[in-house]
Tab-separated table of C-alpha atoms in Angstrom:
chain	number	residue	atom	x	y	z
C	1	UNK	CA	-29.711	-19.082	31.203
C	2	UNK	CA	-26.783	-17.765	33.193
C	3	UNK	CA	-24.377	-19.686	31.012
C	4	UNK	CA	-25.945	-18.220	27.875
C	5	UNK	CA	-25.633	-14.758	29.357
C	6	UNK	CA	-21.976	-15.257	30.190
C	7	UNK	CA	-21.119	-16.617	26.735
C	8	UNK	CA	-22.600	-13.458	25.229
C	9	UNK	CA	-21.284	-11.054	27.814
C	10	UNK	CA	-17.748	-12.362	28.180
C	11	UNK	CA	-16.496	-11.391	24.722
C	12	UNK	CA	-18.114	-7.969	25.143
C	13	UNK	CA	-16.419	-7.513	28.496
C	14	UNK	CA	-13.092	-8.626	27.023
C	15	UNK	CA	-13.474	-6.147	24.190
C	16	UNK	CA	-14.256	-3.411	26.690
C	17	UNK	CA	-11.206	-4.359	28.747
C	18	UNK	CA	-9.027	-4.153	25.619
C	19	UNK	CA	-10.458	-0.700	24.868
C	20	UNK	CA	-9.766	0.513	28.398
C	21	UNK	CA	-6.263	-0.981	28.206
C	22	UNK	CA	-5.618	1.028	25.058
C	23	UNK	CA	-6.912	4.217	26.678
C	24	UNK	CA	-4.584	3.721	29.636
C	25	UNK	CA	-1.626	2.996	27.370
C	26	UNK	CA	-2.314	6.099	25.302
C	27	UNK	CA	-2.652	8.127	28.474
C	28	UNK	CA	0.720	7.098	29.910
C	29	UNK	CA	2.511	7.120	26.542
C	30	UNK	CA	3.131	10.887	26.325
C	31	UNK	CA	3.769	11.409	30.061
C	32	UNK	CA	6.780	9.149	30.249
C	33	UNK	CA	8.816	8.747	27.089
C	34	UNK	CA	10.267	5.281	26.604
C	35	UNK	CA	13.965	5.080	27.415
C	36	UNK	CA	16.007	5.217	24.236
C	37	UNK	CA	18.026	2.131	25.217
C	38	UNK	CA	14.892	0.056	25.850
C	39	UNK	CA	13.328	1.131	22.582
C	40	UNK	CA	16.551	0.398	20.689
C	41	UNK	CA	16.820	-3.153	21.981
C	42	UNK	CA	13.125	-3.728	21.230
C	43	UNK	CA	13.517	-2.373	17.702
C	44	UNK	CA	16.376	-4.808	17.205
C	45	UNK	CA	14.338	-7.690	18.643
C	46	UNK	CA	11.179	-6.933	16.662
C	47	UNK	CA	12.546	-5.263	13.544
C	48	UNK	CA	16.150	-6.052	12.748
C	49	UNK	CA	15.923	-9.758	13.620
C	50	UNK	CA	12.953	-10.089	11.254
C	51	UNK	CA	14.909	-8.675	8.307
C	52	UNK	CA	16.069	-12.003	6.869
C	53	UNK	CA	12.624	-13.536	7.200
C	54	UNK	CA	10.944	-10.546	5.557
C	55	UNK	CA	13.447	-10.322	2.699
C	56	UNK	CA	13.315	-14.047	1.956
C	57	UNK	CA	9.517	-14.176	2.129
C	58	UNK	CA	9.163	-11.044	0.006
C	59	UNK	CA	11.477	-12.443	-2.641
C	60	UNK	CA	9.483	-15.701	-2.852
C	61	UNK	CA	6.130	-13.891	-2.990
C	62	UNK	CA	7.352	-11.560	-5.747
C	63	UNK	CA	8.681	-14.482	-7.782
C	64	UNK	CA	5.394	-16.360	-7.312
C	65	UNK	CA	3.387	-13.284	-8.376
C	66	UNK	CA	5.454	-12.932	-11.535
C	67	UNK	CA	4.783	-16.547	-12.514
C	68	UNK	CA	1.063	-16.288	-11.778
C	69	UNK	CA	0.584	-12.909	-13.440
C	70	UNK	CA	2.594	-13.891	-16.488
C	71	UNK	CA	0.138	-16.717	-17.101
C	72	UNK	CA	-2.963	-14.580	-16.435
C	73	UNK	CA	-1.756	-11.555	-18.370
C	74	UNK	CA	-0.783	-13.646	-21.374
C	75	UNK	CA	-4.368	-14.926	-21.509
C	76	UNK	CA	-5.603	-11.330	-21.705
C	77	UNK	CA	-2.980	-10.319	-24.220
C	78	UNK	CA	-0.923	-7.937	-22.133
C	79	UNK	CA	2.150	-9.692	-20.704
C	80	UNK	CA	3.964	-6.346	-20.872
C	81	UNK	CA	1.999	-5.281	-17.786
C	82	UNK	CA	3.865	-7.850	-15.663
C	83	UNK	CA	5.847	-5.302	-13.662
C	84	UNK	CA	2.804	-3.141	-12.937
C	85	UNK	CA	0.713	-6.123	-11.843
C	86	UNK	CA	3.397	-7.467	-9.504
C	87	UNK	CA	4.211	-4.043	-8.065
C	88	UNK	CA	0.587	-3.021	-7.536
C	89	UNK	CA	-0.364	-6.224	-5.751
C	90	UNK	CA	2.760	-6.043	-3.584
C	91	UNK	CA	2.589	-2.380	-2.639
C	92	UNK	CA	-1.159	-2.071	-2.096
C	93	UNK	CA	-2.047	-5.443	-0.667
C	94	UNK	CA	0.319	-8.346	-0.203
C	95	UNK	CA	3.270	-6.409	1.229
C	96	UNK	CA	1.416	-4.890	4.196
C	97	UNK	CA	-0.740	-7.950	4.917
C	98	UNK	CA	1.826	-10.722	4.546
C	99	UNK	CA	4.491	-8.724	6.328
C	100	UNK	CA	2.100	-8.039	9.222
C	101	UNK	CA	1.186	-11.727	9.476
C	102	UNK	CA	4.872	-12.720	9.346
C	103	UNK	CA	5.774	-10.234	12.061
C	104	UNK	CA	2.800	-11.433	14.076
C	105	UNK	CA	4.096	-14.997	13.970
C	106	UNK	CA	7.692	-14.010	14.526
C	107	UNK	CA	7.461	-11.199	17.103
C	108	UNK	CA	3.811	-10.821	18.153
C	109	UNK	CA	3.539	-14.294	19.606
C	110	UNK	CA	6.850	-13.816	21.417
C	111	UNK	CA	5.701	-10.496	22.885
C	112	UNK	CA	2.443	-12.067	24.075
C	113	UNK	CA	4.278	-15.018	25.650
C	114	UNK	CA	6.807	-12.709	27.297
C	115	UNK	CA	4.229	-10.423	28.886
C	116	UNK	CA	1.973	-13.341	29.848
C	117	UNK	CA	4.819	-15.120	31.593
C	118	UNK	CA	5.710	-11.882	33.406
C	119	UNK	CA	2.090	-11.727	34.492
C	120	UNK	CA	2.206	-15.390	35.584
C	121	UNK	CA	5.374	-14.983	37.602
C	122	UNK	CA	3.991	-11.765	39.130
C	123	UNK	CA	6.790	-9.622	37.755
C	124	UNK	CA	4.207	-7.085	36.629
C	125	UNK	CA	2.787	-6.829	40.148
C	126	UNK	CA	6.335	-6.477	41.450
C	127	UNK	CA	6.956	-3.552	39.089
C	128	UNK	CA	3.767	-1.869	40.259
C	129	UNK	CA	4.856	-2.413	43.910
C	130	UNK	CA	8.124	-0.645	43.200
C	131	UNK	CA	6.164	2.334	41.931
C	132	UNK	CA	7.013	1.660	38.262
C	133	UNK	CA	4.022	1.851	35.949
C	134	UNK	CA	4.143	-1.465	34.031
C	135	UNK	CA	2.215	0.096	31.157
C	136	UNK	CA	4.776	2.831	30.683
C	137	UNK	CA	7.735	0.550	31.326
C	138	UNK	CA	6.701	-2.592	29.407
C	139	UNK	CA	3.803	-1.916	27.069
C	140	UNK	CA	4.405	1.546	25.597
C	141	UNK	CA	7.917	0.873	24.194
C	142	UNK	CA	6.820	-2.497	22.767
C	143	UNK	CA	3.785	-0.991	21.053
C	144	UNK	CA	5.919	1.821	19.692
C	145	UNK	CA	8.510	-0.644	18.378
C	146	UNK	CA	5.771	-2.585	16.527
C	147	UNK	CA	4.323	0.572	14.944
C	148	UNK	CA	7.778	1.813	13.909
C	149	UNK	CA	9.124	-1.516	12.614
C	150	UNK	CA	6.296	-2.724	10.414
C	151	UNK	CA	6.283	0.084	7.784
C	152	UNK	CA	10.047	-0.267	7.345
C	153	UNK	CA	9.833	-4.043	7.084
C	154	UNK	CA	6.932	-3.752	4.647
C	155	UNK	CA	8.888	-1.434	2.349
C	156	UNK	CA	11.734	-3.968	2.369
C	157	UNK	CA	9.282	-6.782	1.671
C	158	UNK	CA	7.968	-4.841	-1.349
C	159	UNK	CA	11.440	-4.171	-2.721
C	160	UNK	CA	12.499	-7.799	-2.198
C	161	UNK	CA	9.305	-8.876	-3.954
C	162	UNK	CA	9.967	-6.577	-6.914
C	163	UNK	CA	13.474	-7.993	-7.165
C	164	UNK	CA	12.061	-11.525	-7.159
C	165	UNK	CA	9.488	-10.610	-9.773
C	166	UNK	CA	12.100	-8.893	-11.919
C	167	UNK	CA	14.427	-11.898	-11.793
C	168	UNK	CA	11.647	-14.324	-12.713
C	169	UNK	CA	10.567	-11.988	-15.514
C	170	UNK	CA	14.119	-11.803	-16.834
C	171	UNK	CA	15.126	-15.445	-16.413
C	172	UNK	CA	11.906	-17.353	-17.124
C	173	UNK	CA	10.025	-15.055	-19.467
C	174	UNK	CA	12.856	-13.192	-21.174
C	175	UNK	CA	11.585	-9.672	-20.487
C	176	UNK	CA	14.547	-7.552	-19.395
C	177	UNK	CA	14.557	-6.309	-15.808
C	178	UNK	CA	14.542	-2.690	-16.909
C	179	UNK	CA	11.265	-3.197	-18.798
C	180	UNK	CA	9.617	-4.921	-15.835
C	181	UNK	CA	10.803	-2.118	-13.561
C	182	UNK	CA	9.575	0.532	-15.993
C	183	UNK	CA	6.153	-1.094	-16.140
C	184	UNK	CA	6.153	-1.210	-12.312
C	185	UNK	CA	7.012	2.492	-12.142
C	186	UNK	CA	4.261	3.445	-14.580
C	187	UNK	CA	1.690	1.308	-12.736
C	188	UNK	CA	2.266	2.742	-9.268
C	189	UNK	CA	1.478	6.255	-8.112
C	190	UNK	CA	1.679	8.139	-4.835
C	191	UNK	CA	-1.749	6.897	-3.654
C	192	UNK	CA	-0.597	3.283	-3.850
C	193	UNK	CA	2.513	3.924	-1.774
C	194	UNK	CA	0.449	5.912	0.753
C	195	UNK	CA	-2.088	3.104	1.029
C	196	UNK	CA	0.683	0.586	1.757
C	197	UNK	CA	2.204	2.900	4.337
C	198	UNK	CA	-1.075	3.618	6.133
C	199	UNK	CA	-1.973	-0.061	6.145
C	200	UNK	CA	1.336	-1.103	7.643
C	201	UNK	CA	1.102	1.570	10.363
C	202	UNK	CA	-2.406	0.400	11.274
C	203	UNK	CA	-1.420	-3.277	11.183
C	204	UNK	CA	1.649	-2.631	13.368
C	205	UNK	CA	-0.574	-0.868	15.864
C	206	UNK	CA	-3.202	-3.651	15.850
C	207	UNK	CA	-0.506	-6.310	16.203
C	208	UNK	CA	1.070	-4.622	19.216
C	209	UNK	CA	-2.188	-3.633	20.878
C	210	UNK	CA	-3.808	-7.066	20.642
C	211	UNK	CA	-0.777	-9.207	21.504
C	212	UNK	CA	0.283	-6.993	24.409
C	213	UNK	CA	-3.248	-6.348	25.631
C	214	UNK	CA	-4.370	-9.979	25.593
C	215	UNK	CA	-1.233	-10.977	27.507
C	216	UNK	CA	-1.306	-8.065	29.927
C	217	UNK	CA	-4.971	-8.671	30.796
C	218	UNK	CA	-4.694	-12.486	30.927
C	219	UNK	CA	-6.513	-13.415	34.145
C	220	UNK	CA	-4.574	-16.442	35.388
C	221	UNK	CA	-1.361	-17.660	33.840
C	222	UNK	CA	-0.368	-20.684	35.919
C	223	UNK	CA	1.781	-22.780	33.675
C	224	UNK	CA	3.017	-23.613	30.223
C	225	UNK	CA	-0.457	-24.549	29.024
C	226	UNK	CA	-1.929	-21.177	29.965
C	227	UNK	CA	1.035	-19.456	28.365
C	228	UNK	CA	0.510	-21.310	25.094
C	229	UNK	CA	-3.224	-20.533	25.189
C	230	UNK	CA	-2.711	-16.810	25.784
C	231	UNK	CA	-0.179	-16.352	23.008
C	232	UNK	CA	-2.144	-18.601	20.628
C	233	UNK	CA	-5.362	-16.636	21.241
C	234	UNK	CA	-3.534	-13.347	20.775
C	235	UNK	CA	-2.166	-14.457	17.390
C	236	UNK	CA	-5.577	-15.695	16.213
C	237	UNK	CA	-7.382	-12.514	17.238
C	238	UNK	CA	-4.652	-10.255	15.858
C	239	UNK	CA	-4.589	-12.011	12.477
C	240	UNK	CA	-8.372	-11.724	12.135
C	241	UNK	CA	-8.194	-8.060	13.155
C	242	UNK	CA	-5.437	-7.387	10.602
C	243	UNK	CA	-7.351	-9.078	7.776
C	244	UNK	CA	-10.574	-7.291	8.730
C	245	UNK	CA	-8.799	-3.937	8.898
C	246	UNK	CA	-7.211	-4.747	5.543
C	247	UNK	CA	-10.613	-5.050	3.911
C	248	UNK	CA	-11.833	-1.828	5.518
C	249	UNK	CA	-8.726	0.139	4.543
C	250	UNK	CA	-8.799	-1.228	0.988
C	251	UNK	CA	-12.406	-0.121	0.661
C	252	UNK	CA	-11.952	3.299	2.296
C	253	UNK	CA	-8.585	4.546	1.032
C	254	UNK	CA	-8.222	5.880	-2.526
G	1	UNK	CA	27.166	-5.688	29.360
G	2	UNK	CA	25.675	-2.243	28.881
G	3	UNK	CA	28.126	-0.590	26.503
G	4	UNK	CA	28.425	-3.621	24.224
G	5	UNK	CA	24.676	-4.210	24.059
G	6	UNK	CA	24.058	-0.531	23.450
G	7	UNK	CA	26.574	-0.434	20.624
G	8	UNK	CA	25.177	-3.534	18.941
G	9	UNK	CA	21.637	-2.220	19.464
G	10	UNK	CA	22.608	0.994	17.744
G	11	UNK	CA	24.007	-0.950	14.807
G	12	UNK	CA	20.846	-3.084	14.638
G	13	UNK	CA	18.471	-0.129	14.782
G	14	UNK	CA	20.603	1.739	12.278
G	15	UNK	CA	20.509	-1.244	9.920
G	16	UNK	CA	16.718	-1.496	10.144
G	17	UNK	CA	16.211	2.228	9.623
G	18	UNK	CA	18.713	2.547	6.806
G	19	UNK	CA	17.385	-0.418	4.849
G	20	UNK	CA	13.725	0.342	5.592
G	21	UNK	CA	13.903	4.031	4.776
G	22	UNK	CA	15.906	3.343	1.625
G	23	UNK	CA	13.248	0.872	0.504
G	24	UNK	CA	10.488	3.343	1.339
G	25	UNK	CA	12.278	6.112	-0.528
G	26	UNK	CA	12.704	3.838	-3.537
G	27	UNK	CA	8.987	2.977	-3.552
G	28	UNK	CA	7.942	6.578	-3.112
G	29	UNK	CA	10.369	8.350	-5.421
G	30	UNK	CA	11.388	5.851	-8.089
G	31	UNK	CA	8.071	4.023	-8.421
G	32	UNK	CA	5.456	6.228	-6.795
G	33	UNK	CA	6.267	9.474	-8.571
G	34	UNK	CA	5.725	11.424	-5.342
G	35	UNK	CA	7.105	14.547	-6.934
G	36	UNK	CA	3.995	14.762	-9.129
G	37	UNK	CA	1.858	16.771	-6.658
G	38	UNK	CA	4.660	19.308	-6.255
G	39	UNK	CA	5.517	19.746	-9.904
G	40	UNK	CA	3.944	22.693	-11.704
G	41	UNK	CA	1.019	21.947	-13.950
G	42	UNK	CA	-1.780	23.677	-15.715
G	43	UNK	CA	-5.158	22.456	-16.879
G	44	UNK	CA	-6.667	22.478	-20.341
G	45	UNK	CA	-9.772	20.832	-21.710
G	46	UNK	CA	-11.029	19.477	-24.993
G	47	UNK	CA	-14.431	18.342	-26.289
G	48	UNK	CA	-14.836	15.033	-28.057
G	49	UNK	CA	-17.837	13.414	-29.734
G	50	UNK	CA	-16.748	10.120	-28.161
G	51	UNK	CA	-14.102	9.257	-25.601
G	52	UNK	CA	-14.992	5.570	-25.613
G	53	UNK	CA	-12.216	3.609	-23.887
G	54	UNK	CA	-10.327	6.648	-22.539
G	55	UNK	CA	-9.784	6.543	-18.782
G	56	UNK	CA	-8.843	9.055	-16.117
G	57	UNK	CA	-5.061	8.843	-15.689
G	58	UNK	CA	-4.423	8.156	-19.376
G	59	UNK	CA	-1.298	9.780	-20.816
G	60	UNK	CA	-1.196	12.930	-22.894
G	61	UNK	CA	1.543	12.833	-25.513
G	62	UNK	CA	3.116	15.248	-27.931
G	63	UNK	CA	5.302	13.610	-30.595
G	64	UNK	CA	5.310	10.436	-28.514
G	65	UNK	CA	6.627	12.169	-25.380
G	66	UNK	CA	4.523	12.057	-22.228
G	67	UNK	CA	3.630	15.609	-21.201
G	68	UNK	CA	0.587	15.157	-18.993
G	69	UNK	CA	-2.380	13.180	-17.814
G	70	UNK	CA	-6.163	13.049	-18.177
G	71	UNK	CA	-7.624	14.265	-14.870
G	72	UNK	CA	-11.373	14.058	-15.538
G	73	UNK	CA	-13.856	12.997	-18.201
G	74	UNK	CA	-17.381	14.387	-17.960
G	75	UNK	CA	-20.453	14.576	-20.146
G	76	UNK	CA	-21.657	18.024	-21.123
G	77	UNK	CA	-25.382	17.560	-20.444
G	78	UNK	CA	-26.334	20.303	-22.905
G	79	UNK	CA	-24.369	19.336	-25.984
G	80	UNK	CA	-24.090	15.601	-25.179
G	81	UNK	CA	-20.410	15.563	-25.913
G	82	UNK	CA	-17.542	14.568	-23.644
G	83	UNK	CA	-15.326	17.151	-21.977
G	84	UNK	CA	-11.858	15.811	-21.171
G	85	UNK	CA	-9.804	17.720	-18.618
G	86	UNK	CA	-6.051	17.312	-18.914
G	87	UNK	CA	-3.113	18.412	-16.785
G	88	UNK	CA	-0.009	19.419	-18.693
G	89	UNK	CA	3.511	20.153	-17.434
G	90	UNK	CA	3.915	23.871	-16.868
G	91	UNK	CA	6.823	24.212	-19.274
G	92	UNK	CA	4.736	23.285	-22.305
G	93	UNK	CA	2.859	26.110	-23.977
G	94	UNK	CA	0.553	24.922	-26.765
G	95	UNK	CA	-0.364	27.008	-29.798
G	96	UNK	CA	-4.052	27.916	-29.703
G	97	UNK	CA	-4.774	25.836	-32.815
G	98	UNK	CA	-3.418	22.557	-31.410
G	99	UNK	CA	-5.326	19.392	-32.291
G	100	UNK	CA	-6.232	16.770	-29.657
G	101	UNK	CA	-6.973	13.235	-30.777
G	102	UNK	CA	-7.695	10.051	-28.875
G	103	UNK	CA	-5.446	7.254	-30.061
G	104	UNK	CA	-4.800	3.661	-29.129
G	105	UNK	CA	-1.354	2.367	-28.190
G	106	UNK	CA	-0.989	-0.644	-30.474
G	107	UNK	CA	-3.974	-2.472	-31.866
G	108	UNK	CA	-5.663	-3.311	-28.569
G	109	UNK	CA	-3.594	-1.249	-26.141
G	110	UNK	CA	-4.851	1.494	-23.884
G	111	UNK	CA	-6.161	4.819	-25.152
G	112	UNK	CA	-4.225	8.037	-24.792
G	113	UNK	CA	-4.600	11.640	-25.926
G	114	UNK	CA	-2.263	12.783	-28.676
G	115	UNK	CA	-1.785	16.501	-29.102
G	116	UNK	CA	-0.532	17.827	-32.419
G	117	UNK	CA	0.691	21.421	-32.051
G	118	UNK	CA	-0.440	23.825	-34.732
G	119	UNK	CA	1.309	26.868	-36.152
G	120	UNK	CA	-0.534	29.736	-34.490
G	121	UNK	CA	1.460	32.450	-32.754
G	122	UNK	CA	-0.831	32.896	-29.741
G	123	UNK	CA	-0.734	30.376	-26.900
G	124	UNK	CA	-3.517	28.400	-25.245
G	125	UNK	CA	-4.035	29.938	-21.765
G	126	UNK	CA	-4.356	27.756	-18.624
G	127	UNK	CA	-7.934	26.497	-18.441
G	128	UNK	CA	-8.277	27.010	-22.185
G	129	UNK	CA	-10.009	24.647	-24.539
G	130	UNK	CA	-8.572	22.846	-27.541
G	131	UNK	CA	-11.140	23.426	-30.255
G	132	UNK	CA	-9.984	20.990	-32.879
G	133	UNK	CA	-10.421	17.356	-31.771
G	134	UNK	CA	-10.609	13.848	-33.201
G	135	UNK	CA	-12.626	11.259	-31.282
G	136	UNK	CA	-11.527	7.755	-30.441
G	137	UNK	CA	-11.698	5.259	-33.258
G	138	UNK	CA	-13.622	2.152	-32.340
G	139	UNK	CA	-12.046	-0.917	-33.897
G	140	UNK	CA	-15.308	-2.867	-33.504
G	141	UNK	CA	-17.250	-0.219	-35.392
G	142	UNK	CA	-14.689	-0.148	-38.182
G	143	UNK	CA	-14.701	-3.919	-38.489
G	144	UNK	CA	-18.488	-4.196	-38.425
G	145	UNK	CA	-18.746	-1.430	-40.993
G	146	UNK	CA	-16.296	-3.271	-43.219
G	147	UNK	CA	-18.051	-6.629	-42.860
G	148	UNK	CA	-21.683	-5.549	-43.052
G	149	UNK	CA	-21.551	-2.683	-45.482
G	150	UNK	CA	-19.677	-4.704	-48.052
G	151	UNK	CA	-22.403	-7.350	-47.994
G	152	UNK	CA	-25.138	-4.767	-48.346
G	153	UNK	CA	-26.413	-4.271	-51.892
């Protein structure tokens, strides 16, 4: 009976703790602005060092989309829509989602492991003892760096994908790059770009909140095994949250 | 340590921002046509017996040049005909006797509205209605007419 109650109550309590964590973070965020130097080094760690990964992945995804859509569109008699199909799926859907999942694997897991190991080695308690608010000092700049980096990385992912799609269109299917690009331009309007932008802002926020929160609130981090568990859990929960939010945003936004 | 790290951080952040913002600007301006909401437009409408196949967002063309977009298609519940609302670029003033027709790009391409300007001296005001229209031609209807009516005695 008691065990049943705890299995039901524990996730609810954890959710509540995450909500309270967010409230506290949002409360300290405006009172003490992150130091520019800290934020800069975090932006480099989270954003700039993910550039190669994002560009390479975007290029491959765009090339793959062009191959797949060429086949599908030919069946429906409109292979001239190749550029629009590739661009729409990249900008509205695949860019934000895949880029968020890539950044989650590349930077989110590292952030979770970093904070969890600080928790385990009591560095966070030490900060609090010195009168430094660990939320303001550690969490706020990291969350901000996630929210700022992801939209920029997503835009790069989209452009790399379009380039990949254009090259495949030109080399494999003999439709000149300019025609593919023109079809992409006619297929996309302001709503599509806005949807991609809003999605990537939300995903960046979810990524930072969940990875940092799970690690910050981790009860007992006593060794490598606990560290691996905390960062693994954070990545699993964050990816489910991102995919769930993706469905909701796709359904709600125009 | 500090000066060097700061300098390389600045370069890194600058790189991320420059590349990211450039990509965003490309998506928004070159592909997304973000200037559209700020450009000047005016609305006109036209009544058609059938708009079958025409969609909101379809192009409006004069002499093959894109000059606007279909913004809404609604049924007039009284007359049972379709009222198509279109948004035209502000610089284009149509003669009041212009003709609007729904055409298909290619044999099975998408439908668009073709406007043929007339010769009248007075101009169609914003919100005005094009009176002379040609409805969309349904290829299926034409084909079935051709097949079945030829067999009929």
